[in-house]
């Protein structure tokens, strides 16, 4: 068995570094054009250059999304953009539209192409077709079971890789092929501007009784008939590996740095532990505990085990148990002074948990808080302000401080 790649989202440069530091083998991100997260902090050319340098120096790979379904005017400048990505040495592009694939093959034939999940590949025959068009990797639609994935893997040549989502948000439409957002808000989900109307709260109104709204299902909490749960397959690493999946993908380019770090860390530990001794492998509860801290909706296993009708549920609310409150920028061993960059407001005396890539989390107390001028402060209220604390516990650069909402 070959250890699968762990692929993480990178919504911006900080998240790219977090993903790599916490164990991702590769990241995927949006550049300056033609990606399906138009409202993310997409990378400028300079940020992409820095991100590529950071990743490549550590032996990691970077994939750039060009996964919109372009209209005519979206194609302007496509050749130049592809050449720029190739010159920057991106490791692959994620593409869903045949026209963009054709243009990439003509313009930058050496650039690796991955078929985006937006192309809804749900069978081995289609996967063979795309592979013959020069696609190196097929990102499978989320709507497949493990049995179907195994069959696809067995029918494909060995040099055609398959990638599958294992964690994150799901979509009520076929992997994002949805027109509701465009119809309701004028924002086209297939061009990167989804307004997520599936998360809205809907009522039923009878035409002869205007302004009288009734829940679709009588429930005092309302109803959320289009909402989906969050995918979580961390308890099923052996099944994913045995299905022959080459890359395990985490969703979440719009999610926080804390989300990226904690989810990547848990999956990294689970995958590595399995490969240390597959026959003796046992799932560890601490991994799920880690995933439960990050903001999420109710977890489930998606379509992997043949449960296509269990996706919707009665609430659109996120479960948010922990917040990131700071990132360690420096630690002076001689004085026991840690320099922190604020992420959420904290107070003198607060207990926070330290999250780092390798070790289990541990708790410290914020003591002797001072601002950059060395003045005593009772809290750190300002976004990204720099402050110091005193702690006898040795902290490391880029340690993340998280705090329970309780």
XYZ file of C-alpha atoms in Angstrom:
406
model
C 0.000 0.000 0.000
C 1.202 3.476 -0.873
C 0.612 6.203 1.679
C -1.925 8.679 0.242
C -1.185 12.352 -0.071
C -2.876 14.604 2.505
C -4.172 17.613 0.582
C -5.230 20.746 2.472
C -6.979 24.007 1.554
C -5.016 27.257 1.556
C -7.308 30.273 1.506
C -4.381 32.669 1.945
C -0.635 32.675 2.571
C -0.925 32.220 6.338
C -3.202 29.205 5.875
C -0.800 27.720 3.342
C 2.001 27.886 5.886
C -0.246 26.512 8.641
C -1.305 23.576 6.467
C 2.287 22.673 5.623
C 3.559 23.179 9.165
C 0.847 20.895 10.555
C 1.509 18.060 8.132
C -0.094 18.552 4.709
C 1.744 16.974 1.776
C 0.187 19.441 -0.654
C -2.143 22.438 -0.698
C -4.650 23.782 -3.190
C -5.427 27.451 -3.593
C -7.003 30.076 -5.796
C -4.878 32.422 -7.835
C -5.879 35.746 -9.315
C -8.297 34.352 -11.915
C -10.950 31.723 -12.671
C -11.358 29.913 -9.361
C -14.545 28.924 -7.543
C -13.877 30.904 -4.376
C -14.184 34.445 -5.643
C -14.667 35.796 -2.117
C -11.707 34.047 -0.503
C -8.415 35.851 0.138
C -7.077 34.544 -3.143
C -3.374 34.760 -3.861
C -1.764 37.630 -5.699
C 1.122 36.713 -7.973
C 3.632 37.788 -5.333
C 1.877 35.803 -2.596
C 1.738 32.772 -4.861
C 5.458 33.081 -5.536
C 6.165 33.231 -1.794
C 3.813 30.328 -1.091
C 5.440 28.175 -3.760
C 8.882 28.923 -2.375
C 7.756 28.036 1.163
C 6.167 24.773 0.022
C 8.892 23.627 -2.354
C 11.661 24.277 0.171
C 9.860 21.776 2.420
C 9.210 19.203 -0.294
C 5.484 19.998 -0.556
C 3.343 20.646 -3.621
C 0.983 23.459 -4.614
C -2.059 23.089 -6.878
C -3.868 26.121 -8.306
C -7.601 26.040 -9.025
C -8.875 27.172 -12.418
C -12.135 25.360 -11.893
C -14.880 27.757 -12.990
C -17.176 27.040 -15.896
C -16.095 30.042 -17.962
C -18.277 32.159 -20.193
C -16.730 33.743 -23.276
C -15.456 36.822 -21.493
C -13.829 34.686 -18.782
C -11.479 33.234 -21.393
C -9.741 36.554 -22.024
C -6.129 36.298 -20.893
C -6.354 32.567 -20.159
C -3.237 31.634 -22.157
C -1.146 34.299 -20.433
C -2.390 33.205 -17.013
C -1.537 29.564 -17.692
C 1.949 30.529 -18.871
C 2.454 32.606 -15.735
C 1.485 29.671 -13.493
C 3.813 27.377 -15.400
C 6.684 29.853 -15.134
C 6.060 30.157 -11.391
C 6.409 26.344 -11.233
C 3.028 25.454 -9.757
C 2.777 21.676 -9.441
C -0.633 21.266 -11.075
C -3.829 23.086 -12.003
C -7.337 21.936 -11.090
C -9.657 22.331 -14.068
C -13.293 21.417 -14.733
C -13.979 22.890 -18.175
C -12.877 21.042 -21.369
C -12.017 24.334 -23.053
C -9.545 25.257 -20.323
C -8.069 21.741 -20.418
C -7.589 22.038 -24.193
C -6.011 25.476 -23.819
C -3.646 24.205 -21.122
C -2.562 21.282 -23.304
C -1.863 23.650 -26.209
C -0.227 26.445 -24.203
C 1.692 24.691 -21.418
C 1.751 20.977 -22.331
C 4.137 20.116 -19.477
C 1.840 21.535 -16.774
C 0.118 18.770 -14.777
C -3.692 18.825 -14.959
C -6.103 17.572 -12.308
C -9.811 17.233 -13.088
C -11.812 19.234 -10.532
C -14.671 17.645 -8.612
C -16.886 20.210 -10.390
C -16.688 17.994 -13.474
C -18.748 15.400 -11.542
C -16.782 12.318 -12.500
C -18.869 9.421 -11.153
C -17.754 6.446 -13.290
C -14.613 4.758 -14.567
C -15.424 5.273 -18.246
C -15.503 9.044 -17.835
C -12.280 8.879 -15.838
C -10.634 6.985 -18.694
C -11.863 9.628 -21.132
C -10.368 12.487 -19.125
C -7.091 10.618 -18.646
C -6.811 10.261 -22.429
C -7.238 14.041 -22.701
C -4.066 14.514 -20.667
C -5.528 14.642 -17.142
C -3.102 13.208 -14.585
C -5.508 13.048 -11.633
C -9.280 12.684 -11.287
C -10.870 14.443 -8.307
C -13.929 12.276 -7.811
C -17.426 13.609 -7.227
C -18.461 13.542 -3.567
C -21.489 11.412 -4.428
C -19.576 8.130 -4.801
C -19.467 5.151 -2.451
C -16.278 3.317 -1.485
C -17.372 0.347 -3.594
C -17.712 2.590 -6.661
C -14.353 4.217 -5.946
C -12.633 0.837 -5.753
C -14.087 -0.147 -9.114
C -12.954 3.118 -10.689
C -9.449 2.584 -9.290
C -9.317 -0.972 -10.659
C -10.398 0.114 -14.156
C -7.879 2.958 -14.472
C -4.217 2.717 -15.491
C -1.816 2.998 -12.588
C -0.480 6.382 -13.742
C -3.957 7.934 -13.454
C -4.370 9.117 -9.872
C -7.648 9.537 -8.006
C -8.391 12.088 -5.309
C -11.398 12.195 -2.979
C -12.775 14.576 -0.372
C -12.621 13.130 3.131
C -13.507 16.127 5.301
C -15.468 19.366 5.155
C -18.617 20.951 3.800
C -20.894 19.077 1.442
C -23.143 20.463 -1.292
C -26.805 19.723 -1.902
C -26.196 19.947 -5.648
C -23.896 17.610 -7.551
C -20.533 18.808 -6.273
C -21.438 22.442 -6.733
C -23.238 22.299 -10.085
C -26.011 24.538 -8.786
C -28.058 27.425 -10.245
C -30.053 28.416 -7.138
C -27.571 31.114 -6.114
C -27.647 32.676 -9.576
C -31.455 32.567 -9.674
C -31.958 34.096 -6.215
C -29.080 36.558 -5.926
C -27.467 36.932 -9.351
C -24.264 35.343 -8.011
C -23.147 32.396 -10.135
C -21.850 29.475 -8.067
C -20.268 28.004 -11.192
C -18.172 31.130 -11.594
C -17.020 31.323 -7.986
C -19.670 33.539 -6.381
C -22.026 31.154 -4.550
C -24.253 32.910 -1.975
C -25.039 29.542 -0.333
C -28.849 29.780 -0.520
C -28.947 26.146 0.597
C -28.065 27.489 4.072
C -31.081 29.827 4.156
C -34.139 29.196 6.325
C -37.222 28.538 4.193
C -40.968 28.680 4.871
C -44.064 27.685 2.915
C -46.599 30.352 1.867
C -49.970 29.593 0.258
C -50.879 32.043 -2.547
C -54.294 33.002 -1.111
C -52.833 33.664 2.326
C -50.001 36.138 1.679
C -47.602 36.918 4.499
C -48.603 33.789 6.393
C -45.480 31.658 6.603
C -45.442 28.034 7.672
C -42.486 25.765 8.326
C -42.073 23.040 5.739
C -41.776 20.594 8.622
C -43.572 21.564 11.795
C -40.763 22.055 14.217
C -40.253 24.884 16.692
C -36.628 25.194 15.495
C -37.639 25.831 11.901
C -36.566 23.750 8.950
C -33.503 23.619 6.755
C -34.516 21.364 3.886
C -31.446 22.116 1.748
C -28.744 22.097 4.408
C -26.034 19.477 4.413
C -23.955 18.037 7.203
C -20.151 18.092 7.178
C -18.169 15.160 5.833
C -15.766 13.431 8.253
C -13.968 10.196 7.372
C -11.197 10.196 9.965
C -12.557 7.019 11.557
C -12.212 5.200 8.234
C -8.599 5.720 7.153
C -8.041 1.972 6.494
C -11.025 1.782 4.139
C -9.907 4.893 2.248
C -6.380 3.545 1.810
C -7.567 0.102 0.757
C -9.863 1.666 -1.846
C -6.717 2.897 -3.608
C -7.300 6.644 -3.247
C -4.068 8.524 -3.997
C -4.971 11.828 -2.352
C -7.204 12.522 0.654
C -8.628 16.018 0.336
C -9.832 18.413 3.029
C -12.402 21.068 2.053
C -12.224 24.598 3.430
C -10.499 27.432 1.564
C -12.922 29.844 3.274
C -12.280 28.383 6.739
C -9.962 29.759 9.443
C -6.276 29.089 10.052
C -7.242 27.208 13.185
C -9.584 24.976 11.182
C -6.823 24.183 8.696
C -4.217 23.464 11.378
C -6.386 21.287 13.602
C -7.991 19.240 10.819
C -4.672 18.633 9.046
C -2.983 17.626 12.302
C -5.672 15.053 13.167
C -5.663 13.423 9.718
C -1.856 13.488 9.575
C -1.626 11.592 12.855
C -4.306 9.093 11.837
C -2.682 8.333 8.466
C 0.820 8.031 9.906
C -0.347 5.840 12.767
C -2.092 3.483 10.350
C 1.012 3.091 8.186
C 3.247 2.456 11.185
C 1.428 -0.834 11.755
C -1.715 -1.434 9.660
C -2.533 -4.769 11.333
C -2.475 -3.300 14.851
C -4.055 0.042 13.949
C -6.700 1.404 16.309
C -8.572 4.660 15.961
C -7.727 7.144 18.699
C -10.515 9.202 20.237
C -8.237 12.231 20.608
C -8.306 12.732 16.832
C -12.067 13.132 16.803
C -11.858 15.345 19.886
C -9.518 17.618 17.925
C -11.943 17.786 14.992
C -14.850 18.580 17.324
C -13.120 21.753 18.535
C -12.952 23.421 15.109
C -16.058 25.100 13.710
C -18.214 22.526 11.919
C -21.704 21.264 11.246
C -22.827 17.819 12.381
C -20.366 15.232 11.057
C -21.304 12.223 8.951
C -19.702 9.927 6.373
C -21.376 11.328 3.272
C -22.046 8.895 0.453
C -19.128 6.572 1.229
C -21.256 3.846 2.791
C -24.345 4.108 0.612
C -26.373 6.609 2.671
C -27.458 9.147 0.038
C -30.608 10.250 1.874
C -29.086 11.278 5.180
C -27.494 14.542 4.124
C -30.021 17.168 5.222
C -30.818 17.974 8.829
C -32.742 20.437 10.945
C -30.231 23.205 11.596
C -27.823 25.335 9.599
C -25.897 26.394 12.691
C -22.197 25.706 13.069
C -20.841 23.974 16.154
C -18.084 26.240 17.446
C -16.442 24.941 20.602
C -13.049 26.656 20.311
C -11.614 29.818 18.777
C -8.068 30.663 17.813
C -6.946 33.520 20.076
C -3.287 33.937 19.172
C -0.187 32.730 17.348
C 3.244 32.568 19.018
C 5.743 34.725 17.158
C 8.736 34.314 19.490
C 9.814 32.770 22.795
C 12.815 33.847 24.867
C 14.080 30.890 26.899
C 16.229 33.079 29.134
C 13.305 35.198 30.333
C 10.315 32.921 29.744
C 8.659 35.676 27.705
C 6.468 34.683 24.769
C 5.472 37.139 22.060
C 1.930 36.603 20.781
C 0.010 37.934 17.780
C -3.655 38.320 18.729
C -6.482 36.582 16.812
C -9.424 36.975 19.218
C -9.838 38.920 22.429
C -8.313 37.343 25.544
C -7.882 38.456 29.148
C -5.214 38.238 31.808
C -5.658 34.908 33.593
C -7.400 33.135 30.709
C -6.534 29.482 30.253
C -5.696 28.581 26.662
C -4.651 25.393 24.899
C -1.478 25.220 22.830
C -1.869 23.510 19.461
C 1.277 22.431 17.629
C 1.946 19.997 14.763
C 3.489 17.038 16.588
C 2.605 16.952 20.282
C -0.716 16.631 22.074
C -2.269 19.896 23.171
C -1.545 21.292 26.621
C -2.873 24.176 28.671
C -1.186 27.378 29.827
C -2.436 30.450 31.673
C -1.988 33.945 30.239
C -0.002 35.764 32.898
C 1.752 39.128 33.077
C 0.272 40.398 29.795
C 2.044 43.459 28.365
C 1.704 45.469 25.162
C 4.544 46.290 22.772
C 5.574 49.233 24.960
C 6.011 46.913 27.944
C 2.937 48.319 29.688
C 0.758 46.027 31.764
C -2.580 45.224 30.091
C -5.687 43.387 31.289
C -6.702 42.131 27.849
C -5.685 41.972 24.184
C -8.712 43.457 22.394
C -7.273 44.709 19.098
C -7.047 42.569 15.991
C -3.516 41.217 15.403
C -1.995 43.323 18.180
C 1.332 42.119 19.542
C 1.587 41.374 23.258
C 3.749 39.303 25.595
C 3.104 36.839 28.387
C 5.277 35.121 30.962
C 5.286 31.326 30.982
C 7.706 28.715 32.242
C 6.421 26.325 29.564
C 8.612 26.606 26.489
C 6.568 27.707 23.500
C 7.592 27.462 19.860
C 7.237 29.865 16.974
C 3.892 29.356 15.185
C 2.307 27.518 18.114
C -1.398 28.272 17.994
C -3.315 29.340 21.092
C -6.946 28.243 21.174
C -9.609 28.887 23.800
C -12.774 27.034 24.718
C -15.981 29.015 24.344
C -17.058 27.539 27.663
